[in-house]
Amino acid sequence: MNVKKFTAATSREALRKVREALGPDAVILSNRPVDGVVEILALDNDDVASLASPAPESEMAAPRPSLRIQEPTFDDFEPAPAPAPAPRPAARPAPRAFQEAPAARQPMNSLYDMDEPAAPAVAPTYANRRAPQPEAPAFDMAAMTAMMSAAIAQAKESAAAEMHGMMNEIRAMRGMMESQLAELSWGTTQQREPQKAAVLREMLAAGFSASLSRYLVDKLPAGKDAAESLRWVKTVLARNITTMADEDAILDRGGVFALVGPTGVGKTTTTAKLAARCVMRHGPEKLALITTDAYRIGGHEQLRIYGKILGVMVHSVKDEADLRIALKELRNKHTVLIDTIGMSQRDQMVTEQVAMLTESGADVKRLLCLNATSTNETLNEVVRAYQGTGLAGAIMTKMDEAASIGNVLDVLVRQKLNLHYISNGQRVPEDLHLADRAMLVDRAFRTRRDAAAQIADADLPLMMAGLGNLNNDRSLREVYVG
């Protein structure tokens, strides 16, 4: 081994000398500063290779001794020729025991027999012959494959669980950052454009959701004051509300209509109002009434009283089979109105009711009754529960009891529902009117104008921060702003 030393003023210069002398594959043993210079000890790569492999004549290069002992065979028991006697010194005669040693070689059973006296030779017989050793069991490839598959599946499950947890943490961090950025952004916008804050307070006070209000405020045209911006918002809302132009879609065309919705929204009263309009237009013989309300005490009796007043027969059904039979018998009627049983939007029977109406064998158009006194979140749950394969339209009920109707208009805009009628009282049929978009929007902002002053400017950034990214809300993508 030839270790060489190189010195230079800098490390770069010393390494250059090493490369020139020993080549690029040289091995650096040490690098240290000595007396103002850099000293490098290096070794040639060939010397390192010679250290890795032992010399041929060394003990390390010799093959490993094998301790495997060969089993004796019958050939080993053949007598071997007697060796020639070695000359003995005259002064020291050999012991008698060594002079009478047998001439035949004795078999060596183990390496340790050299230190023990030789055993007498035994003639090979069938009894003392060693039995063949059993073969080692074959390697079970199928079991090993199953073990490997189980290990790989377990590793995949563990990796998937870790990835799922990491993605949840990333989403949480993203939501927190979006909330903080939204709060900072809205605080800056509020100071730079105060008219947006004024419009936002008006929309929140009217009952519109924070997400729709923020979406429209972000789309406000530049250069408008608060009054002009509010008029622009009213125009956009009226443009996105779909209403029925006239009653020909129901009264003149006819068909089978089912009024659905939660308990207590006024389905039976609204059914009676529609029935009165049909009777006034076409007569009682063109109309039929069906009720499925067999659970509520006196539920079907209320509709029977209305039917008796109008001169219309009321049919009561219990299940899908009865409904099929009733619709088949009433197929010659111009209009059939079905008053369904009311149930919570979280009840599992809602799905069964939707399936019963859909699979009744007739083209049943479902009209959803929306209670104007319910909150925005409740109305969204109702629409999702009764949506099914699609709703033909909606009817706003209890408008006279609602402090604000912006919640209903918000659902109509985001869910794209066609508003047929509005009901604002118990009188039959006077308190049922066609929906007017401009009137509804104006009513929404007029009834809660005093509540806008209750929302402080300092609370608006916090409210906007909780919305996150509005681009992820699919219901806002279809809102047309012009």
Tab-separated table of C-alpha atoms in Angstrom:
chain	number	residue	atom	x	y	z
A	1	MET	CA	0.000	0.000	0.000
A	2	ASN	CA	1.543	3.271	-1.172
A	3	VAL	CA	0.018	6.334	0.552
A	4	LYS	CA	1.071	9.621	-0.981
A	5	LYS	CA	0.955	13.090	0.521
A	6	PHE	CA	0.084	16.241	-1.436
A	7	THR	CA	0.344	19.821	-0.164
A	8	ALA	CA	-0.848	23.051	-1.740
A	9	ALA	CA	-2.030	26.511	-0.775
A	10	THR	CA	-5.695	25.696	-1.352
A	11	SER	CA	-7.837	22.567	-1.376
A	12	ARG	CA	-8.629	23.016	-5.061
A	13	GLU	CA	-4.927	23.049	-5.940
A	14	ALA	CA	-4.203	20.015	-3.753
A	15	LEU	CA	-7.057	18.025	-5.323
A	16	ARG	CA	-5.736	18.933	-8.765
A	17	LYS	CA	-2.346	17.450	-7.830
A	18	VAL	CA	-4.017	14.276	-6.570
A	19	ARG	CA	-5.969	13.927	-9.818
A	20	GLU	CA	-2.847	14.426	-11.935
A	21	ALA	CA	-0.788	11.931	-9.915
A	22	LEU	CA	-3.268	9.164	-9.089
A	23	GLY	CA	-6.093	9.756	-11.526
A	24	PRO	CA	-9.787	10.632	-10.963
A	25	ASP	CA	-10.481	7.376	-9.049
A	26	ALA	CA	-8.007	8.081	-6.253
A	27	VAL	CA	-9.174	7.546	-2.661
A	28	ILE	CA	-8.795	10.527	-0.279
A	29	LEU	CA	-7.719	9.331	3.168
A	30	SER	CA	-7.452	12.705	4.941
A	31	ASN	CA	-7.731	16.408	4.224
A	32	ARG	CA	-6.465	18.898	6.820
A	33	PRO	CA	-4.741	22.300	7.044
A	34	VAL	CA	-1.120	22.162	8.225
A	35	ASP	CA	1.041	25.273	8.770
A	36	GLY	CA	-0.955	27.464	6.419
A	37	VAL	CA	-1.199	24.874	3.638
A	38	VAL	CA	-3.619	22.074	2.840
A	39	GLU	CA	-2.329	18.516	3.242
A	40	ILE	CA	-4.103	15.608	1.527
A	41	LEU	CA	-3.239	11.926	1.977
A	42	ALA	CA	-4.403	9.851	-0.988
A	43	LEU	CA	-4.192	6.248	-2.152
A	44	ASP	CA	-4.331	4.812	-5.633
A	45	ASN	CA	-7.499	2.941	-6.538
A	46	ASP	CA	-5.516	-0.173	-7.511
A	47	ASP	CA	-3.993	-0.333	-4.028
A	48	VAL	CA	-7.495	-0.222	-2.518
A	49	ALA	CA	-8.562	-3.141	-4.752
A	50	SER	CA	-5.522	-5.158	-3.614
A	51	LEU	CA	-6.531	-4.552	-0.002
A	52	ALA	CA	-10.060	-5.795	-0.711
A	53	SER	CA	-8.954	-9.210	-2.148
A	54	PRO	CA	-6.484	-11.428	-0.182
A	55	ALA	CA	-3.204	-12.622	-1.679
A	56	PRO	CA	-3.275	-16.067	-3.289
A	57	GLU	CA	-0.673	-17.452	-0.899
A	58	SER	CA	-2.368	-16.121	2.246
A	59	GLU	CA	-4.525	-18.171	4.587
A	60	MET	CA	-7.584	-16.066	3.775
A	61	ALA	CA	-7.402	-17.154	0.115
A	62	ALA	CA	-7.435	-20.873	1.021
A	63	PRO	CA	-10.752	-22.695	0.510
A	64	ARG	CA	-12.937	-23.336	3.528
A	65	PRO	CA	-12.556	-26.750	5.059
A	66	SER	CA	-15.569	-29.012	4.634
A	67	LEU	CA	-16.855	-30.831	7.692
A	68	ARG	CA	-19.141	-33.114	5.718
A	69	ILE	CA	-18.365	-36.777	6.519
A	70	GLN	CA	-18.871	-39.400	3.875
A	71	GLU	CA	-20.946	-42.318	5.012
A	72	PRO	CA	-19.174	-45.687	5.004
A	73	THR	CA	-20.158	-48.265	2.386
A	74	PHE	CA	-19.617	-51.998	2.012
A	75	ASP	CA	-16.505	-51.365	-0.012
A	76	ASP	CA	-14.934	-49.783	3.029
A	77	PHE	CA	-15.071	-53.135	4.842
A	78	GLU	CA	-12.749	-54.941	2.387
A	79	PRO	CA	-9.467	-55.839	4.057
A	80	ALA	CA	-6.601	-53.618	3.081
A	81	PRO	CA	-3.043	-54.940	2.566
A	82	ALA	CA	-0.940	-54.967	5.697
A	83	PRO	CA	1.588	-52.164	5.781
A	84	ALA	CA	5.277	-53.023	5.910
A	85	PRO	CA	6.608	-53.009	9.476
A	86	ALA	CA	8.735	-49.989	10.243
A	87	PRO	CA	12.219	-50.610	11.697
A	88	ARG	CA	12.266	-50.244	15.426
A	89	PRO	CA	15.197	-48.898	17.408
A	90	ALA	CA	17.050	-51.573	19.282
A	91	ALA	CA	17.273	-49.604	22.494
A	92	ARG	CA	13.492	-49.076	22.784
A	93	PRO	CA	11.479	-52.169	21.881
A	94	ALA	CA	7.886	-51.560	20.834
A	95	PRO	CA	5.133	-52.445	23.269
A	96	ARG	CA	3.397	-55.747	22.787
A	97	ALA	CA	0.053	-54.150	22.202
A	98	PHE	CA	1.336	-52.324	19.161
A	99	GLN	CA	3.031	-55.435	17.816
A	100	GLU	CA	-0.280	-57.328	17.851
A	101	ALA	CA	-2.323	-54.604	16.088
A	102	PRO	CA	-4.670	-56.000	13.397
A	103	ALA	CA	-3.611	-55.603	9.816
A	104	ALA	CA	-7.027	-54.476	8.518
A	105	ARG	CA	-7.973	-50.754	8.537
A	106	GLN	CA	-10.833	-49.850	10.765
A	107	PRO	CA	-13.515	-47.437	9.387
A	108	MET	CA	-13.471	-43.852	10.751
A	109	ASN	CA	-16.901	-42.805	11.860
A	110	SER	CA	-16.115	-39.195	12.779
A	111	LEU	CA	-13.333	-36.690	13.020
A	112	TYR	CA	-13.118	-37.293	16.746
A	113	ASP	CA	-12.268	-41.041	16.314
A	114	MET	CA	-8.566	-40.141	16.016
A	115	ASP	CA	-8.451	-39.422	19.741
A	116	GLU	CA	-10.381	-42.575	20.750
A	117	PRO	CA	-9.364	-46.249	20.533
A	118	ALA	CA	-10.447	-48.000	17.391
A	119	ALA	CA	-13.595	-50.075	17.657
A	120	PRO	CA	-13.522	-53.678	16.546
A	121	ALA	CA	-14.621	-54.302	12.995
A	122	VAL	CA	-18.202	-55.430	12.576
A	123	ALA	CA	-19.246	-57.505	9.651
A	124	PRO	CA	-21.783	-55.725	7.421
A	125	THR	CA	-25.238	-57.177	7.821
A	126	TYR	CA	-28.743	-56.107	6.758
A	127	ALA	CA	-29.607	-55.208	10.353
A	128	ASN	CA	-26.790	-52.784	10.992
A	129	ARG	CA	-26.974	-51.111	7.630
A	130	ARG	CA	-28.030	-47.453	8.003
A	131	ALA	CA	-31.432	-46.589	6.577
A	132	PRO	CA	-31.540	-43.924	3.870
A	133	GLN	CA	-32.214	-40.406	5.127
A	134	PRO	CA	-35.605	-38.906	4.123
A	135	GLU	CA	-35.477	-36.211	1.512
A	136	ALA	CA	-36.054	-32.598	2.502
A	137	PRO	CA	-39.642	-31.443	1.930
A	138	ALA	CA	-40.257	-29.642	-1.359
A	139	PHE	CA	-40.512	-25.831	-1.296
A	140	ASP	CA	-44.175	-24.738	-1.177
A	141	MET	CA	-44.322	-22.026	-3.833
A	142	ALA	CA	-48.082	-21.472	-3.450
A	143	ALA	CA	-47.772	-20.774	0.296
A	144	MET	CA	-44.909	-18.362	-0.286
A	145	THR	CA	-46.912	-16.572	-2.998
A	146	ALA	CA	-49.882	-16.246	-0.656
A	147	MET	CA	-47.665	-14.856	2.100
A	148	MET	CA	-46.129	-12.329	-0.274
A	149	SER	CA	-49.561	-11.287	-1.561
A	150	ALA	CA	-50.822	-10.790	1.996
A	151	ALA	CA	-47.758	-8.736	2.890
A	152	ILE	CA	-48.130	-6.578	-0.229
A	153	ALA	CA	-51.855	-6.039	0.454
A	154	GLN	CA	-51.130	-5.056	4.053
A	155	ALA	CA	-48.432	-2.639	2.889
A	156	LYS	CA	-50.840	-1.106	0.364
A	157	GLU	CA	-53.538	-0.675	3.020
A	158	SER	CA	-51.086	0.959	5.373
A	159	ALA	CA	-49.832	3.283	2.623
A	160	ALA	CA	-53.415	4.142	1.620
A	161	ALA	CA	-54.333	4.952	5.220
A	162	GLU	CA	-51.286	7.173	5.613
A	163	MET	CA	-52.028	8.888	2.299
A	164	HIS	CA	-55.662	9.439	3.327
A	165	GLY	CA	-54.598	11.021	6.601
A	166	MET	CA	-52.049	13.203	4.876
A	167	MET	CA	-54.612	14.381	2.301
A	168	ASN	CA	-57.059	15.265	5.079
A	169	GLU	CA	-54.397	17.342	6.780
A	170	ILE	CA	-53.575	19.075	3.502
A	171	ARG	CA	-57.262	19.854	2.898
A	172	ALA	CA	-57.613	21.220	6.418
A	173	MET	CA	-54.572	23.434	5.926
A	174	ARG	CA	-55.904	24.582	2.566
A	175	GLY	CA	-59.290	25.473	4.037
A	176	MET	CA	-57.684	27.387	6.882
A	177	MET	CA	-55.466	29.343	4.480
A	178	GLU	CA	-58.427	30.096	2.190
A	179	SER	CA	-60.459	31.351	5.157
A	180	GLN	CA	-57.680	33.627	6.350
A	181	LEU	CA	-57.004	34.942	2.857
A	182	ALA	CA	-60.724	35.521	2.268
A	183	GLU	CA	-60.983	37.468	5.528
A	184	LEU	CA	-58.016	39.642	4.605
A	185	SER	CA	-59.272	40.123	1.057
A	186	TRP	CA	-62.777	41.107	2.135
A	187	GLY	CA	-61.407	43.502	4.742
A	188	THR	CA	-59.409	45.261	2.038
A	189	THR	CA	-62.382	45.280	-0.346
A	190	GLN	CA	-64.653	46.685	2.330
A	191	GLN	CA	-62.364	49.666	2.821
A	192	ARG	CA	-61.736	50.237	-0.877
A	193	GLU	CA	-65.335	49.651	-2.129
A	194	PRO	CA	-67.845	50.411	0.643
A	195	GLN	CA	-70.817	50.011	-1.716
A	196	LYS	CA	-70.160	46.257	-1.818
A	197	ALA	CA	-70.447	46.050	1.951
A	198	ALA	CA	-73.780	47.910	1.812
A	199	VAL	CA	-75.197	45.557	-0.845
A	200	LEU	CA	-73.962	42.517	1.087
A	201	ARG	CA	-75.741	43.676	4.242
A	202	GLU	CA	-78.989	44.155	2.303
A	203	MET	CA	-78.855	40.662	0.808
A	204	LEU	CA	-78.046	38.962	4.115
A	205	ALA	CA	-80.866	40.852	5.838
A	206	ALA	CA	-83.307	39.800	3.082
A	207	GLY	CA	-82.594	36.130	3.830
A	208	PHE	CA	-80.273	35.216	0.971
A	209	SER	CA	-77.421	32.831	1.706
A	210	ALA	CA	-73.936	34.169	2.363
A	211	SER	CA	-72.500	32.224	-0.575
A	212	LEU	CA	-74.961	33.624	-3.149
A	213	SER	CA	-74.627	37.131	-1.681
A	214	ARG	CA	-70.832	36.984	-1.843
A	215	TYR	CA	-70.951	35.585	-5.378
A	216	LEU	CA	-73.145	38.432	-6.681
A	217	VAL	CA	-71.208	41.093	-4.785
A	218	ASP	CA	-67.983	39.884	-6.366
A	219	LYS	CA	-69.622	40.232	-9.799
A	220	LEU	CA	-70.797	43.820	-9.245
A	221	PRO	CA	-69.848	46.179	-12.092
A	222	ALA	CA	-67.242	48.782	-11.224
A	223	GLY	CA	-68.109	52.463	-10.914
A	224	LYS	CA	-71.598	52.069	-9.366
A	225	ASP	CA	-72.785	53.424	-6.062
A	226	ALA	CA	-74.743	51.438	-3.465
A	227	ALA	CA	-78.206	52.187	-4.933
A	228	GLU	CA	-77.204	51.302	-8.486
A	229	SER	CA	-75.437	48.165	-7.304
A	230	LEU	CA	-78.549	47.036	-5.414
A	231	ARG	CA	-80.705	47.553	-8.509
A	232	TRP	CA	-78.244	45.484	-10.530
A	233	VAL	CA	-78.479	42.661	-7.958
A	234	LYS	CA	-82.299	42.729	-8.082
A	235	THR	CA	-82.210	42.495	-11.872
A	236	VAL	CA	-79.858	39.509	-11.776
A	237	LEU	CA	-82.002	37.717	-9.185
A	238	ALA	CA	-85.214	38.273	-11.166
A	239	ARG	CA	-83.490	36.998	-14.311
A	240	ASN	CA	-82.464	33.761	-12.574
A	241	ILE	CA	-85.908	32.959	-11.097
A	242	THR	CA	-88.024	30.755	-13.368
A	243	THR	CA	-91.800	31.137	-13.115
A	244	MET	CA	-94.873	29.882	-14.937
A	245	ALA	CA	-96.093	32.490	-17.428
A	246	ASP	CA	-99.778	31.420	-17.285
A	247	GLU	CA	-101.964	28.611	-16.000
A	248	ASP	CA	-102.286	26.833	-19.327
A	249	ALA	CA	-99.493	24.419	-18.346
A	250	ILE	CA	-101.752	22.998	-15.619
A	251	LEU	CA	-105.344	23.958	-16.221
A	252	ASP	CA	-105.592	23.658	-20.005
A	253	ARG	CA	-103.103	20.871	-20.691
A	254	GLY	CA	-104.181	18.796	-17.720
A	255	GLY	CA	-102.429	15.662	-16.498
A	256	VAL	CA	-101.602	14.004	-13.192
A	257	PHE	CA	-100.076	16.280	-10.539
A	258	ALA	CA	-98.861	15.218	-7.078
A	259	LEU	CA	-98.199	17.778	-4.354
A	260	VAL	CA	-95.295	16.626	-2.174
A	261	GLY	CA	-93.415	18.136	0.761
A	262	PRO	CA	-92.789	17.873	4.501
A	263	THR	CA	-95.483	17.846	7.141
A	264	GLY	CA	-97.426	21.045	7.680
A	265	VAL	CA	-96.440	22.959	4.537
A	266	GLY	CA	-100.061	23.254	3.339
A	267	LYS	CA	-100.305	20.514	0.695
A	268	THR	CA	-103.976	19.710	1.332
A	269	THR	CA	-105.094	23.348	1.283
A	270	THR	CA	-103.051	24.026	-1.859
A	271	THR	CA	-104.586	20.944	-3.501
A	272	ALA	CA	-108.051	22.282	-2.752
A	273	LYS	CA	-107.113	25.697	-4.251
A	274	LEU	CA	-105.858	24.047	-7.457
A	275	ALA	CA	-108.982	21.866	-7.588
A	276	ALA	CA	-111.221	24.931	-7.318
A	277	ARG	CA	-109.399	26.585	-10.232
A	278	CYS	CA	-109.781	23.430	-12.354
A	279	VAL	CA	-113.488	23.194	-11.554
A	280	MET	CA	-114.011	26.839	-12.497
A	281	ARG	CA	-112.197	26.279	-15.783
A	282	HIS	CA	-113.470	22.830	-16.906
A	283	GLY	CA	-116.205	21.721	-14.474
A	284	PRO	CA	-116.196	19.052	-11.719
A	285	GLU	CA	-116.596	16.103	-14.105
A	286	LYS	CA	-113.122	16.724	-15.591
A	287	LEU	CA	-111.332	16.570	-12.231
A	288	ALA	CA	-110.446	13.753	-9.830
A	289	LEU	CA	-108.809	13.917	-6.410
A	290	ILE	CA	-106.623	11.230	-4.791
A	291	THR	CA	-105.276	11.235	-1.254
A	292	THR	CA	-102.564	8.996	0.184
A	293	ASP	CA	-102.777	10.511	3.694
A	294	ALA	CA	-103.979	7.486	5.641
A	295	TYR	CA	-101.759	8.112	8.710
A	296	ARG	CA	-102.864	11.553	9.876
A	297	ILE	CA	-106.128	11.525	11.791
A	298	GLY	CA	-108.755	13.200	9.660
A	299	GLY	CA	-106.252	13.865	6.878
A	300	HIS	CA	-108.360	12.425	4.075
A	301	GLU	CA	-111.547	13.801	5.632
A	302	GLN	CA	-110.300	17.360	5.101
A	303	LEU	CA	-109.885	16.746	1.372
A	304	ARG	CA	-113.233	14.935	1.217
A	305	ILE	CA	-114.929	18.042	2.607
A	306	TYR	CA	-113.309	20.182	-0.096
A	307	GLY	CA	-114.301	17.601	-2.709
A	308	LYS	CA	-117.890	17.564	-1.501
A	309	ILE	CA	-118.045	21.347	-1.754
A	310	LEU	CA	-116.624	21.263	-5.295
A	311	GLY	CA	-118.667	18.215	-6.326
A	312	VAL	CA	-115.568	16.103	-7.023
A	313	MET	CA	-115.095	12.463	-5.982
A	314	VAL	CA	-112.088	11.833	-3.674
A	315	HIS	CA	-110.288	8.464	-3.885
A	316	SER	CA	-108.154	7.135	-1.043
A	317	VAL	CA	-105.169	4.845	-1.750
A	318	LYS	CA	-102.764	3.106	0.611
A	319	ASP	CA	-99.919	1.763	-1.504
A	320	GLU	CA	-98.528	1.607	-5.010
A	321	ALA	CA	-100.957	-1.114	-6.125
A	322	ASP	CA	-103.989	0.957	-5.109
A	323	LEU	CA	-102.515	4.012	-6.828
A	324	ARG	CA	-102.008	2.076	-10.066
A	325	ILE	CA	-105.619	0.881	-9.989
A	326	ALA	CA	-106.972	4.356	-9.216
A	327	LEU	CA	-104.955	6.061	-11.972
A	328	LYS	CA	-106.020	3.397	-14.434
A	329	GLU	CA	-109.685	3.971	-13.594
A	330	LEU	CA	-109.258	7.773	-13.805
A	331	ARG	CA	-107.308	7.863	-17.051
A	332	ASN	CA	-110.249	9.592	-18.813
A	333	LYS	CA	-110.156	12.562	-16.432
A	334	HIS	CA	-108.646	15.800	-17.731
A	335	THR	CA	-106.814	16.585	-14.471
A	336	VAL	CA	-105.942	14.375	-11.484
A	337	LEU	CA	-104.570	15.960	-8.307
A	338	ILE	CA	-102.833	13.756	-5.702
A	339	ASP	CA	-102.501	14.931	-2.102
A	340	THR	CA	-99.592	12.964	-0.604
A	341	ILE	CA	-98.808	12.255	3.016
A	342	GLY	CA	-96.413	14.705	4.657
A	343	MET	CA	-93.182	13.394	6.166
A	344	SER	CA	-89.858	14.777	7.250
A	345	GLN	CA	-87.224	15.256	4.591
A	346	ARG	CA	-84.926	13.023	6.669
A	347	ASP	CA	-87.407	10.140	6.743
A	348	GLN	CA	-86.449	7.096	4.687
A	349	MET	CA	-90.060	6.801	3.516
A	350	VAL	CA	-89.537	9.859	1.310
A	351	THR	CA	-87.582	7.713	-1.128
A	352	GLU	CA	-90.368	5.113	-1.130
A	353	GLN	CA	-92.963	7.808	-1.788
A	354	VAL	CA	-90.991	9.196	-4.724
A	355	ALA	CA	-90.586	5.679	-6.130
A	356	MET	CA	-94.323	4.986	-5.741
A	357	LEU	CA	-95.229	8.092	-7.715
A	358	THR	CA	-92.598	7.483	-10.355
A	359	GLU	CA	-93.530	3.835	-10.923
A	360	SER	CA	-97.293	4.297	-10.816
A	361	GLY	CA	-97.729	3.641	-14.529
A	362	ALA	CA	-98.696	7.244	-15.321
A	363	ASP	CA	-96.775	10.427	-15.996
A	364	VAL	CA	-97.061	11.947	-12.526
A	365	LYS	CA	-95.670	15.482	-12.286
A	366	ARG	CA	-94.490	16.277	-8.765
A	367	LEU	CA	-94.941	19.814	-7.405
A	368	LEU	CA	-92.859	20.553	-4.291
A	369	CYS	CA	-94.407	22.805	-1.637
A	370	LEU	CA	-91.797	25.081	-0.040
A	371	ASN	CA	-92.615	26.657	3.310
A	372	ALA	CA	-91.560	30.327	3.247
A	373	THR	CA	-90.997	30.308	7.025
A	374	SER	CA	-88.276	27.641	6.864
A	375	THR	CA	-84.582	28.439	6.906
A	376	ASN	CA	-82.323	28.269	3.891
A	377	GLU	CA	-80.591	25.109	5.107
A	378	THR	CA	-83.915	23.348	5.744
A	379	LEU	CA	-85.245	24.211	2.288
A	380	ASN	CA	-82.084	22.874	0.647
A	381	GLU	CA	-82.501	19.589	2.537
A	382	VAL	CA	-86.132	19.368	1.412
A	383	VAL	CA	-85.231	19.891	-2.238
A	384	ARG	CA	-82.454	17.281	-2.121
A	385	ALA	CA	-84.748	14.743	-0.427
A	386	TYR	CA	-87.702	15.153	-2.798
A	387	GLN	CA	-85.676	15.759	-5.965
A	388	GLY	CA	-85.723	12.156	-7.168
A	389	THR	CA	-85.646	11.965	-10.955
A	390	GLY	CA	-86.745	15.593	-11.223
A	391	LEU	CA	-89.412	17.980	-9.994
A	392	ALA	CA	-91.950	19.549	-12.348
A	393	GLY	CA	-92.080	22.720	-10.291
A	394	ALA	CA	-92.555	24.297	-6.879
A	395	ILE	CA	-95.224	26.202	-4.964
A	396	MET	CA	-94.324	28.738	-2.265
A	397	THR	CA	-96.665	28.368	0.705
A	398	LYS	CA	-97.283	30.411	3.872
A	399	MET	CA	-95.901	33.561	2.337
A	400	ASP	CA	-98.139	35.619	4.611
A	401	GLU	CA	-96.449	34.121	7.700
A	402	ALA	CA	-92.844	34.665	6.570
A	403	ALA	CA	-90.780	37.606	7.801
A	404	SER	CA	-88.549	37.314	4.708
A	405	ILE	CA	-88.721	35.289	1.517
A	406	GLY	CA	-85.112	35.628	0.400
A	407	ASN	CA	-84.453	32.113	1.674
A	408	VAL	CA	-87.002	30.644	-0.754
A	409	LEU	CA	-85.765	32.749	-3.663
A	410	ASP	CA	-82.193	31.673	-2.894
A	411	VAL	CA	-83.202	28.005	-3.196
A	412	LEU	CA	-85.124	28.653	-6.409
A	413	VAL	CA	-82.111	30.369	-7.974
A	414	ARG	CA	-79.533	27.775	-6.943
A	415	GLN	CA	-81.685	24.664	-7.491
A	416	LYS	CA	-83.190	25.917	-10.767
A	417	LEU	CA	-86.784	25.194	-9.754
A	418	ASN	CA	-89.759	26.456	-11.736
A	419	LEU	CA	-92.056	28.415	-9.403
A	420	HIS	CA	-95.714	27.869	-10.355
A	421	TYR	CA	-97.787	29.524	-7.615
A	422	ILE	CA	-97.471	31.407	-4.351
A	423	SER	CA	-99.916	30.884	-1.484
A	424	ASN	CA	-100.460	33.659	1.051
A	425	GLY	CA	-103.493	32.600	3.062
A	426	GLN	CA	-106.101	29.961	3.903
A	427	ARG	CA	-108.910	31.152	1.621
A	428	VAL	CA	-109.868	28.772	-1.181
A	429	PRO	CA	-109.257	29.597	-3.970
A	430	GLU	CA	-108.543	33.334	-3.502
A	431	ASP	CA	-105.146	33.022	-1.779
A	432	LEU	CA	-103.360	31.278	-4.663
A	433	HIS	CA	-101.569	33.487	-7.206
A	434	LEU	CA	-99.230	33.138	-10.127
A	435	ALA	CA	-95.620	33.929	-9.271
A	436	ASP	CA	-94.301	37.344	-10.328
A	437	ARG	CA	-90.495	37.487	-10.314
A	438	ALA	CA	-90.096	41.250	-9.982
A	439	MET	CA	-92.694	41.437	-7.214
A	440	LEU	CA	-91.031	38.619	-5.258
A	441	VAL	CA	-87.557	40.180	-5.443
A	442	ASP	CA	-88.868	43.577	-4.431
A	443	ARG	CA	-90.836	42.016	-1.562
A	444	ALA	CA	-87.687	40.203	-0.343
A	445	PHE	CA	-85.694	43.430	0.018
A	446	ARG	CA	-88.592	45.570	1.259
A	447	THR	CA	-89.651	43.456	4.228
A	448	ARG	CA	-86.254	43.256	5.930
A	449	ARG	CA	-84.733	46.652	5.179
A	450	ASP	CA	-84.564	47.466	8.908
A	451	ALA	CA	-82.558	44.323	9.657
A	452	ALA	CA	-79.639	45.432	7.469
A	453	ALA	CA	-78.538	47.920	10.121
A	454	GLN	CA	-78.124	45.092	12.647
A	455	ILE	CA	-75.133	43.610	10.745
A	456	ALA	CA	-71.932	45.406	11.686
A	457	ASP	CA	-69.133	46.024	9.223
A	458	ALA	CA	-66.672	44.252	11.515
A	459	ASP	CA	-68.700	41.024	11.271
A	460	LEU	CA	-68.678	40.867	7.477
A	461	PRO	CA	-65.033	39.693	7.067
A	462	LEU	CA	-65.619	36.851	9.519
A	463	MET	CA	-68.788	35.781	7.697
A	464	MET	CA	-67.038	35.834	4.335
A	465	ALA	CA	-64.007	33.948	5.668
A	466	GLY	CA	-66.117	30.888	6.472
A	467	LEU	CA	-67.299	30.505	2.878
A	468	GLY	CA	-63.963	29.317	1.477
A	469	ASN	CA	-63.623	28.984	-2.290
A	470	LEU	CA	-66.935	29.703	-4.037
A	471	ASN	CA	-65.698	28.088	-7.250
A	472	ASN	CA	-66.281	24.672	-5.666
A	473	ASP	CA	-70.034	25.361	-5.261
A	474	ARG	CA	-71.734	23.820	-8.307
A	475	SER	CA	-75.062	25.549	-7.640
A	476	LEU	CA	-73.431	28.954	-8.225
A	477	ARG	CA	-71.869	28.070	-11.560
A	478	GLU	CA	-75.220	28.241	-13.367
A	479	VAL	CA	-76.207	31.645	-11.961
A	480	TYR	CA	-76.403	33.978	-14.946
A	481	VAL	CA	-75.164	37.504	-14.199
A	482	GLY	CA	-75.376	38.896	-17.746
